[in-house]
Coordinates of C-alpha atoms in Angstrom, one line a residue:
X8 CA -36.5 207.3 274.9
X9 CA -33.0 206.6 273.7
X10 CA -31.0 204.7 276.2
X11 CA -28.9 206.7 278.7
X12 CA -25.5 207.3 277.3
X13 CA -23.8 204.9 279.7
X14 CA -22.9 201.3 279.5
X15 CA -23.5 199.0 282.4
X16 CA -20.4 196.8 283.0
X17 CA -21.3 193.1 283.5
X18 CA -19.5 193.1 286.9
X19 CA -22.1 195.6 288.3
X20 CA -24.8 192.9 288.2
X21 CA -25.8 191.9 291.7
X22 CA -25.5 188.1 291.5
X23 CA -26.7 187.3 295.0
X24 CA -28.6 189.3 297.7
X25 CA -26.7 191.7 299.9
X26 CA -27.1 189.6 303.0
X27 CA -25.2 186.8 301.2
X28 CA -22.6 189.1 299.8
X29 CA -21.9 190.6 303.2
X30 CA -22.6 188.3 306.1
X31 CA -24.1 190.0 309.1
X32 CA -25.8 192.6 306.9
X33 CA -29.6 192.7 306.5
X34 CA -31.6 193.5 303.4
X35 CA -31.4 197.2 304.1
X36 CA -27.6 197.1 303.7
X37 CA -27.8 198.1 300.0
X38 CA -26.8 201.5 298.8
X39 CA -29.2 204.3 297.9
X40 CA -28.6 206.8 295.1
X41 CA -30.8 209.9 295.6
X42 CA -31.7 212.3 292.7
X43 CA -33.3 215.6 293.3
X44 CA -33.5 216.9 289.8
X45 CA -30.0 216.7 288.5
X46 CA -28.4 216.9 292.0
X47 CA -27.2 213.5 293.1
X48 CA -26.2 212.3 296.6
X49 CA -25.0 208.9 297.9
X50 CA -26.4 207.1 301.0
X51 CA -27.0 203.8 302.6
X52 CA -30.6 202.6 302.3
X53 CA -30.9 202.5 306.1
X54 CA -30.7 206.3 305.9
X55 CA -34.1 206.5 304.1
X56 CA -36.0 207.7 307.2
X57 CA -33.8 210.8 307.3
X58 CA -34.4 211.5 303.6
X59 CA -38.2 211.6 303.9
X60 CA -40.3 213.8 306.1
X61 CA -43.4 213.6 308.2
X62 CA -46.5 213.5 306.0
X63 CA -44.7 211.8 303.1
X64 CA -46.6 208.7 301.8
X65 CA -44.9 205.6 300.4
X66 CA -47.1 203.6 298.0
X67 CA -46.2 199.9 298.3
X68 CA -47.2 196.8 296.3
X69 CA -48.5 193.9 298.4
X70 CA -48.3 191.3 295.6
X71 CA -46.4 188.2 296.7
X72 CA -43.8 186.6 294.4
X73 CA -44.7 183.2 293.0
X74 CA -42.4 180.2 292.4
X75 CA -43.3 180.7 288.7
X76 CA -40.7 178.7 286.9
X77 CA -41.6 175.0 286.2
X78 CA -39.7 172.4 284.2
X79 CA -41.5 170.6 281.4
X80 CA -41.1 168.7 278.2
X81 CA -42.4 169.0 274.7
X82 CA -41.7 165.6 273.1
X83 CA -38.1 164.8 274.2
X84 CA -37.2 168.5 274.4
X85 CA -36.8 170.1 277.8
X86 CA -38.5 173.5 278.4
X87 CA -39.0 175.8 281.3
X88 CA -42.5 177.3 281.7
X89 CA -42.7 180.7 283.2
X90 CA -46.2 181.3 284.5
X91 CA -46.9 185.0 284.1
X92 CA -50.5 186.0 284.7
X93 CA -53.8 184.3 285.7
X94 CA -56.7 185.2 283.4
X95 CA -60.3 185.7 284.4
X96 CA -61.3 182.5 282.6
X97 CA -58.8 180.3 284.6
X98 CA -56.2 180.2 281.8
X99 CA -52.6 181.4 282.5
X100 CA -50.4 183.5 280.3
X101 CA -47.1 181.6 280.0
X102 CA -43.7 181.9 278.3
X103 CA -41.8 178.8 277.2
X104 CA -38.1 179.2 277.5
X105 CA -35.1 176.9 276.9
X106 CA -32.7 175.7 279.7
X107 CA -29.2 177.1 279.1
X108 CA -27.4 174.4 281.1
X109 CA -26.5 176.9 283.9
X110 CA -29.7 176.8 285.8
X111 CA -31.2 179.7 283.9
X112 CA -32.9 180.1 280.6
X113 CA -33.0 181.9 277.3
X114 CA -35.7 182.8 274.8
X115 CA -36.6 180.0 272.4
X116 CA -36.6 180.4 268.6
X117 CA -39.0 177.4 268.4
X118 CA -41.5 176.6 271.1
X119 CA -41.5 172.9 270.5
X120 CA -37.7 172.5 270.1
X121 CA -38.3 169.3 268.1
X122 CA -39.2 168.7 264.5
X123 CA -42.9 169.4 264.0
X124 CA -43.8 165.9 262.7
X125 CA -42.1 164.2 265.6
X126 CA -43.8 166.5 268.1
X127 CA -47.2 165.7 266.5
X128 CA -46.4 162.0 266.7
X129 CA -45.2 162.0 270.3
X130 CA -47.6 164.5 271.8
X131 CA -50.6 164.8 269.5
X132 CA -50.0 168.4 268.8
X133 CA -53.0 170.0 267.1
X134 CA -53.6 173.2 265.3
X135 CA -51.7 175.0 262.6
X136 CA -52.6 178.6 263.2
X137 CA -50.6 181.2 265.0
X138 CA -47.3 180.2 263.5
X139 CA -48.1 176.5 264.1
X140 CA -47.7 176.9 267.9
X141 CA -51.3 176.7 269.0
X142 CA -52.1 173.3 270.4
X143 CA -48.5 172.6 271.5
X144 CA -48.7 170.4 274.6
X145 CA -46.2 170.5 277.5
X146 CA -45.8 167.7 280.0
X147 CA -45.4 169.1 283.6
X148 CA -44.5 167.4 286.9
X149 CA -47.0 165.4 288.8
X150 CA -48.9 164.4 285.6
X151 CA -50.1 167.9 284.7
X152 CA -50.4 169.0 281.1
X153 CA -50.3 172.5 279.6
X154 CA -51.7 173.3 276.1
X155 CA -50.9 176.6 274.3
X156 CA -54.1 178.2 272.9
X157 CA -53.5 181.7 271.5
X158 CA -50.9 184.5 271.8
X159 CA -51.6 187.0 274.6
X160 CA -51.2 189.9 272.3
X161 CA -51.0 190.7 268.6
X162 CA -47.6 192.3 269.4
X163 CA -45.9 188.9 269.3
X164 CA -45.8 185.3 270.4
X165 CA -43.6 185.5 273.5
X166 CA -46.5 185.0 275.9
X167 CA -49.4 182.6 275.3
X168 CA -52.7 181.9 276.9
X169 CA -52.6 178.3 278.0
X170 CA -54.8 175.8 279.9
X171 CA -53.5 173.4 282.5
X172 CA -55.1 170.1 283.3
X173 CA -54.3 167.5 285.9
X174 CA -53.4 169.9 288.6
X175 CA -54.3 173.4 289.8
X176 CA -51.6 176.0 289.0
X177 CA -51.2 177.3 292.5
X178 CA -50.6 173.8 293.8
X179 CA -48.3 173.0 290.9
X180 CA -46.2 176.1 291.6
X181 CA -46.0 175.3 295.4
X182 CA -44.9 171.8 294.8
X183 CA -42.7 172.0 291.7
X184 CA -42.0 175.7 291.0
X185 CA -39.0 177.8 291.8
X186 CA -38.5 181.6 291.4
X187 CA -37.7 182.9 288.0
X188 CA -34.1 183.9 287.6
X189 CA -31.9 185.2 284.9
X190 CA -28.3 184.6 283.8
X191 CA -26.8 187.4 285.7
X192 CA -27.7 185.7 289.0
X193 CA -25.3 183.1 290.5
X194 CA -27.6 180.4 291.8
X195 CA -31.2 179.4 292.6
X196 CA -32.5 181.0 295.8
X197 CA -35.4 180.0 298.1
X198 CA -38.7 181.8 297.5
X199 CA -38.3 183.7 300.8
X200 CA -35.4 185.6 299.3
X201 CA -37.9 187.0 296.7
X202 CA -40.6 188.0 299.1
X203 CA -40.8 191.6 300.2
X204 CA -41.9 192.7 303.7
X205 CA -45.1 194.0 302.2
X206 CA -46.2 190.8 300.5
X207 CA -49.6 189.3 301.4
X208 CA -50.9 185.9 300.4
X209 CA -53.9 185.7 298.0
X210 CA -56.4 182.9 298.4
X211 CA -56.7 182.4 294.7
X212 CA -53.0 181.7 294.4
X213 CA -52.3 184.9 292.3
X214 CA -49.2 186.9 292.7
X215 CA -46.3 188.3 290.7
X216 CA -44.2 186.2 288.4
X217 CA -41.2 188.4 289.3
X218 CA -40.5 190.2 292.5
X219 CA -41.6 193.8 293.0
X220 CA -38.0 194.3 293.7
X221 CA -37.8 198.0 294.7
X222 CA -39.3 197.1 298.0
X223 CA -36.9 194.3 298.8
X224 CA -34.5 196.4 300.9
X225 CA -37.3 197.3 303.4
X226 CA -37.1 195.5 306.8
X227 CA -39.7 195.4 309.6
X228 CA -37.3 197.6 311.6
X229 CA -37.0 200.2 308.9
X230 CA -40.7 200.3 308.4
X231 CA -41.3 200.9 312.1
X232 CA -38.7 203.7 312.1
X233 CA -40.4 205.3 309.1
X234 CA -43.8 205.2 310.8
X235 CA -42.4 206.6 314.0
X236 CA -41.2 209.6 312.0
X237 CA -44.6 210.3 310.5
X238 CA -44.1 208.6 307.1
X239 CA -47.3 206.7 306.0
X240 CA -47.8 203.7 303.8
X241 CA -50.6 203.1 301.3
X242 CA -50.8 199.5 300.1
X243 CA -51.8 198.7 296.5
X244 CA -51.6 195.6 294.5
X245 CA -50.2 194.9 291.0
X246 CA -49.5 191.4 290.0
X247 CA -46.6 191.8 287.7
X248 CA -46.1 189.4 284.8
X249 CA -43.0 187.9 283.2
X250 CA -40.6 190.6 282.0
X251 CA -39.2 190.7 278.5
X252 CA -35.6 189.8 279.4
X253 CA -34.2 190.0 275.9
X254 CA -36.3 192.6 273.9
X255 CA -37.5 194.9 276.7
X256 CA -41.1 195.1 275.4
X257 CA -43.5 197.4 277.1
X258 CA -45.6 195.8 279.9
X259 CA -48.7 193.7 279.0
X260 CA -52.0 194.2 280.8
X261 CA -51.7 193.3 284.5
X262 CA -54.2 192.8 287.3
X263 CA -54.3 195.6 289.9
X264 CA -56.2 197.0 292.9
X265 CA -56.2 200.3 294.7
X266 CA -58.4 200.0 297.8
X267 CA -60.5 202.8 299.1
X268 CA -58.4 203.4 302.2
X269 CA -55.3 203.8 300.1
X270 CA -57.0 206.1 297.7
X271 CA -58.0 208.3 300.7
X272 CA -54.4 208.4 302.0
X273 CA -53.0 209.3 298.6
X274 CA -55.5 212.1 298.1
X275 CA -54.9 213.4 301.6
X276 CA -51.2 213.5 301.1
X277 CA -51.5 215.4 297.9
X278 CA -53.9 217.9 299.6
X279 CA -51.4 218.5 302.4
X280 CA -47.7 218.9 302.5
X281 CA -46.8 215.3 301.9
X282 CA -45.1 213.8 298.8
X283 CA -46.5 210.7 297.2
X284 CA -43.5 208.4 296.6
X285 CA -44.1 205.1 294.8
X286 CA -42.0 202.1 295.8
X287 CA -41.4 200.5 292.4
X288 CA -42.7 200.9 288.9
X289 CA -45.5 198.5 289.7
X290 CA -46.8 200.9 292.3
X291 CA -46.7 203.7 289.8
X292 CA -48.7 201.7 287.3
X293 CA -51.3 200.8 289.9
X294 CA -51.8 204.3 291.3
X295 CA -51.8 206.1 287.9
X296 CA -54.3 203.5 286.6
X297 CA -56.7 204.6 289.5
X298 CA -56.2 208.3 288.9
X299 CA -58.7 210.4 287.0
X300 CA -57.8 213.2 284.7
X301 CA -58.5 215.5 287.7
X302 CA -55.6 213.9 289.6
X303 CA -58.0 212.3 292.2
X304 CA -57.3 208.7 293.0
X305 CA -60.4 206.5 293.3
X306 CA -60.7 202.9 294.5
X307 CA -60.3 200.6 291.4
X308 CA -59.6 197.0 290.7
X309 CA -59.3 195.0 287.5
X310 CA -56.9 195.0 284.6
X311 CA -54.6 197.9 283.5
X312 CA -53.0 198.3 280.1
X313 CA -51.6 201.7 281.1
X314 CA -48.0 202.4 279.9
X315 CA -46.6 205.5 281.7
X316 CA -44.5 207.5 279.2
X317 CA -43.1 211.0 279.2
X318 CA -45.9 211.9 276.8
X319 CA -48.6 210.7 279.1
X320 CA -46.9 211.9 282.2
X321 CA -47.9 211.2 285.8
X322 CA -50.9 212.6 287.6
X323 CA -50.3 211.6 291.2
X324 CA -46.8 210.2 291.8
X325 CA -44.2 212.8 292.8
X326 CA -41.3 210.6 293.7
X327 CA -40.1 207.1 292.9
X328 CA -37.9 204.5 294.7
X329 CA -36.7 202.0 292.1
X330 CA -34.0 199.6 291.2
X331 CA -31.4 200.3 288.5
X332 CA -32.7 199.2 285.1
X333 CA -30.8 198.2 282.0
X334 CA -30.4 201.2 279.6
X335 CA -32.7 199.6 277.1
X336 CA -35.5 198.7 279.5
X337 CA -39.0 200.1 278.9
X338 CA -39.2 201.0 282.6
X339 CA -37.0 204.0 281.9
X340 CA -39.8 205.7 280.1
X341 CA -41.7 205.7 283.4
X342 CA -38.7 207.1 285.2
X343 CA -38.4 209.9 282.7
X344 CA -42.1 210.6 283.2
X345 CA -41.6 211.0 286.9
X346 CA -38.3 212.8 287.1
X347 CA -37.3 214.1 283.6
X348 CA -34.7 212.9 281.2
X349 CA -31.9 215.0 282.6
X350 CA -32.3 213.5 286.1
X351 CA -32.2 210.0 284.7
X352 CA -29.1 210.6 282.6
X353 CA -27.3 212.3 285.5
X354 CA -28.4 209.6 288.0
X355 CA -27.3 206.7 285.8
X356 CA -23.9 208.3 285.1
X357 CA -23.4 208.7 288.8
X358 CA -24.5 205.1 289.5
X359 CA -22.0 203.6 287.0
X360 CA -19.2 205.9 288.3
X361 CA -20.1 205.0 291.9
X362 CA -20.1 201.2 291.1
X363 CA -23.7 200.7 292.2
X364 CA -25.1 197.3 291.6
X365 CA -27.9 196.5 289.2
X366 CA -31.0 194.3 289.1
X367 CA -33.3 192.9 291.7
X368 CA -30.6 192.1 294.3
X369 CA -28.8 195.4 293.7
X370 CA -28.9 198.9 294.9
X371 CA -31.8 201.4 294.6
X372 CA -32.4 204.9 293.3
X373 CA -34.7 207.4 295.0
X374 CA -36.1 210.1 292.7
X375 CA -37.5 213.1 294.5
X376 CA -39.0 216.4 293.3

């Protein structure tokens, strides 16, 4: 999908949450762009209950956001480790990034950041395969160590499977981690800013490396109002990994679960007059991964490598509540699969003209049939 024919001005990046931009305003104080086909209307997010109807079903992701960024060192070089995904064998997929001096990071051209011979001398780096990166050792806070073992995918070497010794990763993140943030944000934020009202703790310490941000504007009050109007909620889980901030790669395999009760709710809504509206692209990926070719959703849990594209289409999801993505982002393929290219082009043109704010602290876009 070529990028929408609009440029996103830098000043439209939401640098802090709305409750910090506008004191006295809650999370639901963001704006809501609504697309029904190519027809666009402008609303406050707090108007959402009036835009849905009794019998509609919102599919929400219960994955909590992790404090997934941890400072480390390779030799004398500083790195920031982004913990992405916990594997079944106890390893973690990680991305090593370089501090940019402003509290954020950028992609590294070399993982070690120091001459190879010096890194071997100082850290005992072993292994020459996989571009010479396998065996790279990273010192972490509290005496923990991380060793890169192999790339997560043959597509590239951004994410690596790594083993951590000297500390459990959940404890390491709790004690020394901070939320991942990118250069368009203004400052570090407490982890609570990145948790949605739907987030649930997981006893094994798993969660999302980056916030399932489409759900961030929901408040307990708004959820109660939606329920009182007959809108239902179906919880699913998809632990999202580290996004490809620079190259906008398609998503890697992620762990997901669609419980039996949610599968029943989704199938019942589709059999009746309700619309199945996913809250976020993560919810779309989870639901569509549990849907058969017959369009019936069945309880499923495990890993999904599904990439929703216009060619594949969607079998279950009829509407989508989502943030505003950069024109190059692979997420836009999913949006086109749900709503069609014309609706996405029209919506993004209206968002830029209307000065909507982008990214995880920004405004949101509701795509309806």
